[in-house]
mmCIF file of N, CA and C in Angstrom:
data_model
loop_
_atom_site.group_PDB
_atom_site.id
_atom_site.type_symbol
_atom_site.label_atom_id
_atom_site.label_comp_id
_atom_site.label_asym_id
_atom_site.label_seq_id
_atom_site.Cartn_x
_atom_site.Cartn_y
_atom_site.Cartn_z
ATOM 1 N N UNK A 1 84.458 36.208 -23.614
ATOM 2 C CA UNK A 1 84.057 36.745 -22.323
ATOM 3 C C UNK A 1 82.544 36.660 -22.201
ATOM 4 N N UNK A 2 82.014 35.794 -21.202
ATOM 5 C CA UNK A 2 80.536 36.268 -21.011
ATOM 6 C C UNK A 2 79.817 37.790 -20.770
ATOM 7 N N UNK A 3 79.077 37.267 -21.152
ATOM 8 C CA UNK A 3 77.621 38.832 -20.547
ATOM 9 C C UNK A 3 77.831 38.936 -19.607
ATOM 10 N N UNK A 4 77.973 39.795 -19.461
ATOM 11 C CA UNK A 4 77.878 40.197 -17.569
ATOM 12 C C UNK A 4 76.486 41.093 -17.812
ATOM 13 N N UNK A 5 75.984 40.804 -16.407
ATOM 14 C CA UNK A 5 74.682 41.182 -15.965
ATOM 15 C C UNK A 5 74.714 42.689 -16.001
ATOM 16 N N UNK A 6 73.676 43.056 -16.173
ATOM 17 C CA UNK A 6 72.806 44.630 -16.282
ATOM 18 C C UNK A 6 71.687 44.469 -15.833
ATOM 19 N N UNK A 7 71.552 45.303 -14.447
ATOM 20 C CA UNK A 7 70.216 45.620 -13.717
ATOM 21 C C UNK A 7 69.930 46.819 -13.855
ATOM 22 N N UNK A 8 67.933 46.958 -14.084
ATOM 23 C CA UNK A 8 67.554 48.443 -14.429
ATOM 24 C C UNK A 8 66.266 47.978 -13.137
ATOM 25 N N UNK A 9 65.738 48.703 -12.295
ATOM 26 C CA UNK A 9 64.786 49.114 -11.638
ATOM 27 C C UNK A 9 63.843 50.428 -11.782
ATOM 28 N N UNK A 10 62.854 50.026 -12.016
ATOM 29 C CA UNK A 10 62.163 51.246 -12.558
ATOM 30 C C UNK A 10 60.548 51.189 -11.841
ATOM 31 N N UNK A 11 59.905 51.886 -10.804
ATOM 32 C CA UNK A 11 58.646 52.019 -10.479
ATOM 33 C C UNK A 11 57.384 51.519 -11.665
ATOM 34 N N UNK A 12 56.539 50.886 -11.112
ATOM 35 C CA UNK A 12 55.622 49.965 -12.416
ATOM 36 C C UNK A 12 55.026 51.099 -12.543
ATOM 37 N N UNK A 13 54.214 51.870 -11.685
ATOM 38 C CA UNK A 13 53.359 53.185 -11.611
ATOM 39 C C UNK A 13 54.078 54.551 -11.120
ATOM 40 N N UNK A 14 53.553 55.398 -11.468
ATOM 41 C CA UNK A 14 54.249 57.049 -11.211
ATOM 42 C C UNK A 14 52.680 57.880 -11.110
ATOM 43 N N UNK A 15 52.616 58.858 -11.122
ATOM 44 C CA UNK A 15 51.824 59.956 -11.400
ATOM 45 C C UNK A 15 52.068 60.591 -12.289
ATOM 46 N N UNK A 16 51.242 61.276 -12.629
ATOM 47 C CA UNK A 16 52.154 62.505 -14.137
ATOM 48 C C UNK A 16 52.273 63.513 -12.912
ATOM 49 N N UNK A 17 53.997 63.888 -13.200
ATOM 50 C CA UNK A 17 54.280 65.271 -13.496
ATOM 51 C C UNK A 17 55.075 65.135 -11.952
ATOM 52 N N UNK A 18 55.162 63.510 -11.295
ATOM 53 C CA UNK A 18 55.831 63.234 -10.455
ATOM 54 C C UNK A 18 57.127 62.708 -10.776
ATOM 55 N N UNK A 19 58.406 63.079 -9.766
ATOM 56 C CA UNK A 19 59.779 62.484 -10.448
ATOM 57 C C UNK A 19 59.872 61.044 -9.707
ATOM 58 N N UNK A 20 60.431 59.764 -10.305
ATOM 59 C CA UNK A 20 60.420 58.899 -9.775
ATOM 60 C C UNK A 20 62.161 58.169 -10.185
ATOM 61 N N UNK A 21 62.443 57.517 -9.169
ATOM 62 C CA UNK A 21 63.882 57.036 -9.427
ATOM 63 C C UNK A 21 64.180 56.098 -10.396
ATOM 64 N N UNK A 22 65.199 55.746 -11.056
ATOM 65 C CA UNK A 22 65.620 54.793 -12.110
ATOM 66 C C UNK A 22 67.066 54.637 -11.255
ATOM 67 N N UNK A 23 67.185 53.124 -10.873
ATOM 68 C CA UNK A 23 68.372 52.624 -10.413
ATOM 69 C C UNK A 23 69.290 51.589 -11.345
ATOM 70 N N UNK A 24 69.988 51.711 -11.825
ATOM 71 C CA UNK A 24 70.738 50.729 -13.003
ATOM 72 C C UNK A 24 72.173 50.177 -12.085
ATOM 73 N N UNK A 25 72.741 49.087 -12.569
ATOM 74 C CA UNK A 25 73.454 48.201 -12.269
ATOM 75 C C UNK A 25 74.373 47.461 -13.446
ATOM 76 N N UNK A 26 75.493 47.639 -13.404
ATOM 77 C CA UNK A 26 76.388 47.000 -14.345
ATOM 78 C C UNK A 26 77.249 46.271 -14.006
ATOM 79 N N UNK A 27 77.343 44.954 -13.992
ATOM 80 C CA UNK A 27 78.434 43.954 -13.615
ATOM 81 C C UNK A 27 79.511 44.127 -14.371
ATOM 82 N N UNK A 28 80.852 44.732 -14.232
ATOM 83 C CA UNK A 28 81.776 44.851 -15.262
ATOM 84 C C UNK A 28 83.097 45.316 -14.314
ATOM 85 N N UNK A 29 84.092 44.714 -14.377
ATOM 86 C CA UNK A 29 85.178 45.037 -14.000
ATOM 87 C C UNK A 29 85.873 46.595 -14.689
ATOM 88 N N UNK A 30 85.574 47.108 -15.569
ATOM 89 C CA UNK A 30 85.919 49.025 -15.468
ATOM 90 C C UNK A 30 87.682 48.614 -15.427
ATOM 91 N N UNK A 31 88.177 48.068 -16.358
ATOM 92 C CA UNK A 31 89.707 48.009 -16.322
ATOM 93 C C UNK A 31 90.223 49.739 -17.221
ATOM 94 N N UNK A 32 91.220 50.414 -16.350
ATOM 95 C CA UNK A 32 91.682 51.374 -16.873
ATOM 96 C C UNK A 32 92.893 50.737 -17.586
ATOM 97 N N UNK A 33 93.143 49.462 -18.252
ATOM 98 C CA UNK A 33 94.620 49.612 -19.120
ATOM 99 C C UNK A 33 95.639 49.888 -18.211
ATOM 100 N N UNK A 34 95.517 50.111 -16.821
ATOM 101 C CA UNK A 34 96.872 50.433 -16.805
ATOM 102 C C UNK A 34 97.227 49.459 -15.049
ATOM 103 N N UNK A 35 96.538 48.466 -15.079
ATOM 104 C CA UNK A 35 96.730 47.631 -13.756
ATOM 105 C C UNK A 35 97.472 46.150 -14.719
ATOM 106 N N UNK A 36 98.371 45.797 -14.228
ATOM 107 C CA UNK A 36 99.211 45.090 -14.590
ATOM 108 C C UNK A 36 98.487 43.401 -14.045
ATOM 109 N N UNK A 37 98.445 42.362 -14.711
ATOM 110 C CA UNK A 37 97.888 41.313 -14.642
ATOM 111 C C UNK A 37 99.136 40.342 -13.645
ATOM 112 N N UNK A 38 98.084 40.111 -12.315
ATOM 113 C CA UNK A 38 99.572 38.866 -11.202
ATOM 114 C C UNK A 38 100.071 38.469 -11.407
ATOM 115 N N UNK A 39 99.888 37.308 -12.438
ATOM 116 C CA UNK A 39 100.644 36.082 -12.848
ATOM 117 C C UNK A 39 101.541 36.560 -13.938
ATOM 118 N N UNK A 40 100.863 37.049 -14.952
ATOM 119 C CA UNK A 40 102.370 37.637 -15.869
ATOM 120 C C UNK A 40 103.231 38.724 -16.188
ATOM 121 N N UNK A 41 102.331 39.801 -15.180
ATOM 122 C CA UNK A 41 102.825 41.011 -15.202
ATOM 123 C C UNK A 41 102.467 41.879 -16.066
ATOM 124 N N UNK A 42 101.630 41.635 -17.478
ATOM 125 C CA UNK A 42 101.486 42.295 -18.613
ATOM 126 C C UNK A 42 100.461 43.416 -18.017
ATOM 127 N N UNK A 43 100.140 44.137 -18.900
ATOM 128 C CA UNK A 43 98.799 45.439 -18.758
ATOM 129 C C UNK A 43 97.457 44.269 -18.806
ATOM 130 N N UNK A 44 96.365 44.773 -18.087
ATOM 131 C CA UNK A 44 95.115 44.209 -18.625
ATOM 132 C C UNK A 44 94.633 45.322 -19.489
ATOM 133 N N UNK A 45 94.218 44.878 -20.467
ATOM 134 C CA UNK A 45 93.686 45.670 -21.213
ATOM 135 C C UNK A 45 92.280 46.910 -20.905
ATOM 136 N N UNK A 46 92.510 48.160 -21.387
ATOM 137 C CA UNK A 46 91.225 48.692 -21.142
ATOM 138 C C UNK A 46 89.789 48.158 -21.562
ATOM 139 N N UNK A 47 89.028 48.211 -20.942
ATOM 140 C CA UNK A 47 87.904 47.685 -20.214
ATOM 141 C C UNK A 47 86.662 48.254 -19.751
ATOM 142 N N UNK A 48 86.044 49.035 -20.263
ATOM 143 C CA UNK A 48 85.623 50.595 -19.641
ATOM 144 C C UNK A 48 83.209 50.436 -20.291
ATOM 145 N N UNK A 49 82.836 50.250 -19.368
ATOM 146 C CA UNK A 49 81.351 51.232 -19.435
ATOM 147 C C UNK A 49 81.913 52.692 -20.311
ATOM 148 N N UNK A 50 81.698 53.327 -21.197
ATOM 149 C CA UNK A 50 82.018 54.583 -21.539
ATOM 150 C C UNK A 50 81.145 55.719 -21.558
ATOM 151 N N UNK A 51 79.807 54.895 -21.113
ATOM 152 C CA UNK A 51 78.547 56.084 -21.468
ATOM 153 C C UNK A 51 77.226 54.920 -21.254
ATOM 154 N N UNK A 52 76.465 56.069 -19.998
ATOM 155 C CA UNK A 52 74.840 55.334 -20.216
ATOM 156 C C UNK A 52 74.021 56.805 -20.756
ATOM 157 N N UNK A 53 73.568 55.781 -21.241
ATOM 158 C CA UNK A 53 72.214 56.767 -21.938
ATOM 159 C C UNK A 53 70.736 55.886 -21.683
ATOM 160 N N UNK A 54 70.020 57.231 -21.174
ATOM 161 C CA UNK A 54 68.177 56.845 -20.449
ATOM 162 C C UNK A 54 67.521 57.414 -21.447
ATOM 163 N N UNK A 55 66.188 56.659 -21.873
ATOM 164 C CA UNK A 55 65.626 56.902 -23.180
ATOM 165 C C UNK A 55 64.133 56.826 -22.399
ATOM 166 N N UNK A 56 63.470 58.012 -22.484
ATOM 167 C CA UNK A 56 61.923 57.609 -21.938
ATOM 168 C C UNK A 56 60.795 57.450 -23.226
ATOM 169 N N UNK A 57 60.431 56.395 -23.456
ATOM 170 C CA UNK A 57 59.654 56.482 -25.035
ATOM 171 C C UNK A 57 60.511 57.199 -26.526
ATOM 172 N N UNK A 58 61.946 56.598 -26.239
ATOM 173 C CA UNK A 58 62.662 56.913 -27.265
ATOM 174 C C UNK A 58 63.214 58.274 -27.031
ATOM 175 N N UNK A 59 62.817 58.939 -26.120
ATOM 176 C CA UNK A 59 63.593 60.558 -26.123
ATOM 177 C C UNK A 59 64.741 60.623 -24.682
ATOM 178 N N UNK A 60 65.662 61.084 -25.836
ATOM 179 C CA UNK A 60 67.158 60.604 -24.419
ATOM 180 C C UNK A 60 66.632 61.640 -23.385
ATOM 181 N N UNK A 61 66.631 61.583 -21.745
ATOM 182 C CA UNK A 61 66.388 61.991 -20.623
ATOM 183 C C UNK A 61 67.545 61.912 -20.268
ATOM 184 N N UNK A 62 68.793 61.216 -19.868
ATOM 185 C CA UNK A 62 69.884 61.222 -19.251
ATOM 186 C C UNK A 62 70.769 60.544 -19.619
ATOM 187 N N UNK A 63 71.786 61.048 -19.832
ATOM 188 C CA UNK A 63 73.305 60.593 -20.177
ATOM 189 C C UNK A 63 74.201 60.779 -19.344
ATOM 190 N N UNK A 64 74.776 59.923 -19.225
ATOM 191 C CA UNK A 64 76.432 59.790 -18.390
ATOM 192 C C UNK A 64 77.597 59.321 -19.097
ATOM 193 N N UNK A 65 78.478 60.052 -19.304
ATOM 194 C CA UNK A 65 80.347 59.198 -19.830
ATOM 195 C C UNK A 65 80.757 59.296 -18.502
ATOM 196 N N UNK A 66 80.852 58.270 -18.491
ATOM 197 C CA UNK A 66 82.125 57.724 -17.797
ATOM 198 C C UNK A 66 83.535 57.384 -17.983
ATOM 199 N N UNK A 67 84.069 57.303 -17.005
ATOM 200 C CA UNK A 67 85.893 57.197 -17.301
ATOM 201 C C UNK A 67 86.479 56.511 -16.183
ATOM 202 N N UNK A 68 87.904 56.289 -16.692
ATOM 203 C CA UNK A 68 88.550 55.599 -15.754
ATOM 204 C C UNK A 68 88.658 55.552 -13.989
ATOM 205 N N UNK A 69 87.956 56.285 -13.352
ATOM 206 C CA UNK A 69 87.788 56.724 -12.087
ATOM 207 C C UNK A 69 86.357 56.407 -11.351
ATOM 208 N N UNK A 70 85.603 55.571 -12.532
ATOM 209 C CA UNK A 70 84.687 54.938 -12.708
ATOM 210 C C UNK A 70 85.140 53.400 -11.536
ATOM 211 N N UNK A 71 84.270 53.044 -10.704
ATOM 212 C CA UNK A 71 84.239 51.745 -9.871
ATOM 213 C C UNK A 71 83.677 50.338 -10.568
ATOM 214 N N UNK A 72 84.378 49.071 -10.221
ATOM 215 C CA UNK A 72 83.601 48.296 -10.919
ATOM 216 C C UNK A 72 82.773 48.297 -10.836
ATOM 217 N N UNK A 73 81.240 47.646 -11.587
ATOM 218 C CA UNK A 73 80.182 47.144 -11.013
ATOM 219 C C UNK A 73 79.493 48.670 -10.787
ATOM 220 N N UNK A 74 79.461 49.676 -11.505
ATOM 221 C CA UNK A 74 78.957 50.665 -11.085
ATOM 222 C C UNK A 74 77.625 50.816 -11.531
ATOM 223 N N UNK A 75 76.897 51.417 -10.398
ATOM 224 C CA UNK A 75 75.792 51.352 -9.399
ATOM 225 C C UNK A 75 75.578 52.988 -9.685
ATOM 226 N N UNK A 76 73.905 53.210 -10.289
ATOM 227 C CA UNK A 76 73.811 54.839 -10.556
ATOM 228 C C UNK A 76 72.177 55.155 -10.543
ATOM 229 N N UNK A 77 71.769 56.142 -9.610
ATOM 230 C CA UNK A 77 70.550 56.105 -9.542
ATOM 231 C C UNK A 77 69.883 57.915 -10.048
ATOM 232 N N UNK A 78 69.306 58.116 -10.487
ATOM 233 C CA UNK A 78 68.886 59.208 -10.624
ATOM 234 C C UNK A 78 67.621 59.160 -11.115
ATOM 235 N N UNK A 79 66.722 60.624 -11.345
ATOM 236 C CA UNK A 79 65.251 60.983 -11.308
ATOM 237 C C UNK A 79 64.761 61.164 -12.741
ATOM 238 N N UNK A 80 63.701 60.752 -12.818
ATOM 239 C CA UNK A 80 63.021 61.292 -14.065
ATOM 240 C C UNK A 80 61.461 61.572 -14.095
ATOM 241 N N UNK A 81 60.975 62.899 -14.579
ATOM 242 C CA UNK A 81 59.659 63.023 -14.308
ATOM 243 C C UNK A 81 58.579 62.554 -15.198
ATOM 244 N N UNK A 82 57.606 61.942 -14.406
ATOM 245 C CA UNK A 82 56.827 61.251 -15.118
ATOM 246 C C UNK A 82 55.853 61.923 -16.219
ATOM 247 N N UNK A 83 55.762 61.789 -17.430
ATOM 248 C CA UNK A 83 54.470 62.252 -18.226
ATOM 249 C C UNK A 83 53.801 61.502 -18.788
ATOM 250 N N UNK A 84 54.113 60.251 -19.489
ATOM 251 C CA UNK A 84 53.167 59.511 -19.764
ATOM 252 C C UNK A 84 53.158 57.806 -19.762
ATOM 253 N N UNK A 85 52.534 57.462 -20.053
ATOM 254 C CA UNK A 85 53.140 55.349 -19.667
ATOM 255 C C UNK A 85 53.541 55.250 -21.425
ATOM 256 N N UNK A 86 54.819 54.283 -20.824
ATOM 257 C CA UNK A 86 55.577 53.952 -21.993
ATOM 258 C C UNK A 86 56.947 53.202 -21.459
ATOM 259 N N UNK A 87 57.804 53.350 -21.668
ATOM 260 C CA UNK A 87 59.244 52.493 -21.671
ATOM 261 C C UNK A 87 60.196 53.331 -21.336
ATOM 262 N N UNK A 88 61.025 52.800 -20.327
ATOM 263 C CA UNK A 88 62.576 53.411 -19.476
ATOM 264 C C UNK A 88 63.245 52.437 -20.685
ATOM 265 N N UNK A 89 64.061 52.874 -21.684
ATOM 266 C CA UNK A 89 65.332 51.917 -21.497
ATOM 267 C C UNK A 89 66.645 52.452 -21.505
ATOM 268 N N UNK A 90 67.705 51.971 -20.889
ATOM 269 C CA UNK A 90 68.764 52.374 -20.426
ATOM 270 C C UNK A 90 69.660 51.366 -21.147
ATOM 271 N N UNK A 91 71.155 52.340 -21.972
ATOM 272 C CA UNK A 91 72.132 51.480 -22.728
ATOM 273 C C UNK A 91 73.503 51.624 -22.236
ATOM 274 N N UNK A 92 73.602 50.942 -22.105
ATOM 275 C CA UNK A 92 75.450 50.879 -21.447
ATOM 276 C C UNK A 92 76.321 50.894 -22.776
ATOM 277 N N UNK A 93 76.898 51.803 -23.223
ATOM 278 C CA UNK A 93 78.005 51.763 -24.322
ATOM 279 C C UNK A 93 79.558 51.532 -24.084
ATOM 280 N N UNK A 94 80.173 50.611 -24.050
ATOM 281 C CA UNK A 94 81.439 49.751 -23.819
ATOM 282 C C UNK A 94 82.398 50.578 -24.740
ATOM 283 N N UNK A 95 83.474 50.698 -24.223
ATOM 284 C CA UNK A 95 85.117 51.061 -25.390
ATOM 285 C C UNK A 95 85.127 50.009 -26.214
ATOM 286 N N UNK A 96 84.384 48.680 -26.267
ATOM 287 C CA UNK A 96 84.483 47.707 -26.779
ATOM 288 C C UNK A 96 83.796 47.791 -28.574
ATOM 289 N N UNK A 97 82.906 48.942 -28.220
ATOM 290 C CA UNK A 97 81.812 49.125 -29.018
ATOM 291 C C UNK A 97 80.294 48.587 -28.517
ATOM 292 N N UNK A 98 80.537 47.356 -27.669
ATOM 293 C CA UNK A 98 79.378 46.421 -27.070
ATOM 294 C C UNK A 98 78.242 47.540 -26.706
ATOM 295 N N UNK A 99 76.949 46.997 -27.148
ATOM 296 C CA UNK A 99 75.988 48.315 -26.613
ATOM 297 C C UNK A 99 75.283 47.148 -25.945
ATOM 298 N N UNK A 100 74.748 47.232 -24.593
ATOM 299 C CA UNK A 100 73.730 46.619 -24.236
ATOM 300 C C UNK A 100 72.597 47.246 -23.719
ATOM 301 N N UNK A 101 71.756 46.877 -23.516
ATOM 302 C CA UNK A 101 69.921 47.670 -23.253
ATOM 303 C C UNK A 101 69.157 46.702 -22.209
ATOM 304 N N UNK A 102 68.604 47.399 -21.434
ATOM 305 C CA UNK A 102 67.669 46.758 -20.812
ATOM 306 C C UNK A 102 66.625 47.882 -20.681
ATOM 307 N N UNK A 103 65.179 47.353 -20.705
ATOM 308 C CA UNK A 103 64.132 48.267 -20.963
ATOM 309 C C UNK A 103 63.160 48.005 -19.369
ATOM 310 N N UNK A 104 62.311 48.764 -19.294
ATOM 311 C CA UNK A 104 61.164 48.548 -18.008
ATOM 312 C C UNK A 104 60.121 49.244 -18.639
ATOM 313 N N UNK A 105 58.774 48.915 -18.678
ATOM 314 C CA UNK A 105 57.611 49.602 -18.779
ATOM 315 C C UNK A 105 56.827 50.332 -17.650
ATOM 316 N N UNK A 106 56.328 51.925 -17.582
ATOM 317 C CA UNK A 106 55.996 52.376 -16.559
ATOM 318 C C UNK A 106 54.429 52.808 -16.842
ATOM 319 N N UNK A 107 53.692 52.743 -15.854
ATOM 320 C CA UNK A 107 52.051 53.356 -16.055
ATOM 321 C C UNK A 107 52.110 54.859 -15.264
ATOM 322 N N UNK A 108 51.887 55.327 -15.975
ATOM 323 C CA UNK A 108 51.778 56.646 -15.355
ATOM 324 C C UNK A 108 50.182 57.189 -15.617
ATOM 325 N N UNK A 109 49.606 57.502 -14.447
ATOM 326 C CA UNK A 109 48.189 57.437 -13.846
ATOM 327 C C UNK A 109 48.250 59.414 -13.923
ATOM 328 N N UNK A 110 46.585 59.888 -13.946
ATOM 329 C CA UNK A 110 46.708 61.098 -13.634
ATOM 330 C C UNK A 110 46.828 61.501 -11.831
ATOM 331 N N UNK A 111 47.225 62.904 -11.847
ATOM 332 C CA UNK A 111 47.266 63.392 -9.860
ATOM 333 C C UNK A 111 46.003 62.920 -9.692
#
Protein backbone atom coordinates (compact mmCIF):
# COMPACT_ATOMS: atom_id res chain seq x y z
CA UNK A 1 0.00 0.00 0.00
CA UNK A 2 1.44 3.44 -0.67
CA UNK A 3 1.99 6.48 1.72
CA UNK A 4 -0.74 8.31 1.74
CA UNK A 5 -0.23 11.95 2.25
CA UNK A 6 -0.11 13.89 5.68
CA UNK A 7 -0.65 17.63 5.76
CA UNK A 8 0.46 19.83 8.84
CA UNK A 9 -0.01 23.78 8.55
CA UNK A 10 1.47 25.69 11.08
CA UNK A 11 1.92 29.82 11.24
CA UNK A 12 5.89 30.63 10.41
CA UNK A 13 5.56 33.50 13.20
CA UNK A 14 3.32 33.79 16.49
CA UNK A 15 3.89 36.13 19.41
CA UNK A 16 4.65 34.73 22.81
CA UNK A 17 1.88 33.99 24.89
CA UNK A 18 -0.45 34.19 21.68
CA UNK A 19 -2.63 30.97 20.66
CA UNK A 20 -2.18 30.18 17.07
CA UNK A 21 -3.88 27.32 14.95
CA UNK A 22 -2.28 23.94 13.84
CA UNK A 23 -4.37 22.38 10.95
CA UNK A 24 -3.34 18.63 10.08
CA UNK A 25 -4.61 16.46 7.25
CA UNK A 26 -4.54 12.70 6.75
CA UNK A 27 -5.20 10.96 3.51
CA UNK A 28 -6.46 7.54 4.71
CA UNK A 29 -9.51 5.67 4.09
CA UNK A 30 -10.41 4.99 8.25
CA UNK A 31 -11.79 1.33 7.36
CA UNK A 32 -13.86 0.10 10.48
CA UNK A 33 -13.47 -3.86 9.54
CA UNK A 34 -16.78 -4.09 9.16
CA UNK A 35 -17.78 -2.70 5.38
CA UNK A 36 -17.81 -5.63 3.20
CA UNK A 37 -15.57 -5.35 -0.11
CA UNK A 38 -18.11 -5.09 -3.87
CA UNK A 39 -16.61 -7.44 -5.83
CA UNK A 40 -16.15 -10.29 -3.33
CA UNK A 41 -18.13 -9.60 -0.57
CA UNK A 42 -15.40 -10.33 2.09
CA UNK A 43 -14.79 -7.71 5.24
CA UNK A 44 -12.15 -5.00 4.38
CA UNK A 45 -10.00 -5.14 6.87
CA UNK A 46 -9.63 -2.59 9.80
CA UNK A 47 -7.85 0.36 8.79
CA UNK A 48 -7.90 3.04 11.40
CA UNK A 49 -5.63 6.62 12.25
CA UNK A 50 -5.81 5.49 16.10
CA UNK A 51 -4.25 8.53 17.72
CA UNK A 52 -2.55 12.03 16.85
CA UNK A 53 -0.25 13.33 19.07
CA UNK A 54 1.18 17.38 18.87
CA UNK A 55 4.64 17.76 20.24
CA UNK A 56 5.81 21.52 20.70
CA UNK A 57 9.78 21.24 21.11
CA UNK A 58 9.31 17.65 22.16
CA UNK A 59 6.61 18.30 24.93
CA UNK A 60 3.20 16.54 23.99
CA UNK A 61 0.53 19.66 23.78
CA UNK A 62 -2.31 17.60 22.23
CA UNK A 63 -3.55 14.26 21.75
CA UNK A 64 -6.44 12.73 20.03
CA UNK A 65 -7.65 8.70 19.75
CA UNK A 66 -9.62 8.24 17.43
CA UNK A 67 -12.11 5.49 16.44
CA UNK A 68 -14.24 4.03 14.13
CA UNK A 69 -16.73 7.02 13.74
CA UNK A 70 -13.72 8.73 12.62
CA UNK A 71 -14.25 10.15 8.60
CA UNK A 72 -11.86 9.36 5.94
CA UNK A 73 -9.26 11.75 5.22
CA UNK A 74 -9.74 13.34 8.55
CA UNK A 75 -9.20 16.95 8.76
CA UNK A 76 -8.45 18.48 12.57
CA UNK A 77 -7.59 21.87 13.59
CA UNK A 78 -6.95 23.12 16.99
CA UNK A 79 -4.87 25.90 19.19
CA UNK A 80 -1.69 26.06 20.77
CA UNK A 81 -0.07 28.87 22.73
CA UNK A 82 2.90 30.26 21.68
CA UNK A 83 6.15 30.44 24.04
CA UNK A 84 9.03 30.02 22.28
CA UNK A 85 10.50 29.30 18.45
CA UNK A 86 11.12 25.74 17.92
CA UNK A 87 9.16 22.79 16.15
CA UNK A 88 5.23 21.67 15.82
CA UNK A 89 5.47 18.03 15.05
CA UNK A 90 2.44 16.07 14.74
CA UNK A 91 2.28 11.91 14.58
CA UNK A 92 -0.45 9.96 13.24
CA UNK A 93 -0.36 6.43 14.99
CA UNK A 94 -2.10 3.66 12.67
CA UNK A 95 -3.76 0.10 14.19
CA UNK A 96 -1.18 -0.87 11.75
CA UNK A 97 1.51 0.16 14.17
CA UNK A 98 2.66 2.69 11.12
CA UNK A 99 3.75 5.98 12.95
CA UNK A 100 4.11 8.82 10.63
CA UNK A 101 5.41 12.59 11.51
CA UNK A 102 5.44 15.62 9.88
CA UNK A 103 7.18 18.58 11.61
CA UNK A 104 6.86 22.71 10.92
CA UNK A 105 9.22 25.23 12.49
CA UNK A 106 7.66 28.34 14.25
CA UNK A 107 9.39 31.91 15.27
CA UNK A 108 7.87 33.17 18.00
CA UNK A 109 8.76 37.02 18.41
CA UNK A 110 8.19 39.01 21.78
CA UNK A 111 4.38 41.26 22.30
Amino acid sequence: MARSKRRLKVPTSARRGESFVVKTLAEHPMETGRRRHSDTGELVPLSLIERLECRYNGELVFYSDWFTGVSPNPYLTFKVQAKKSGTIEITWIETSGLRTTEARDIIVTES
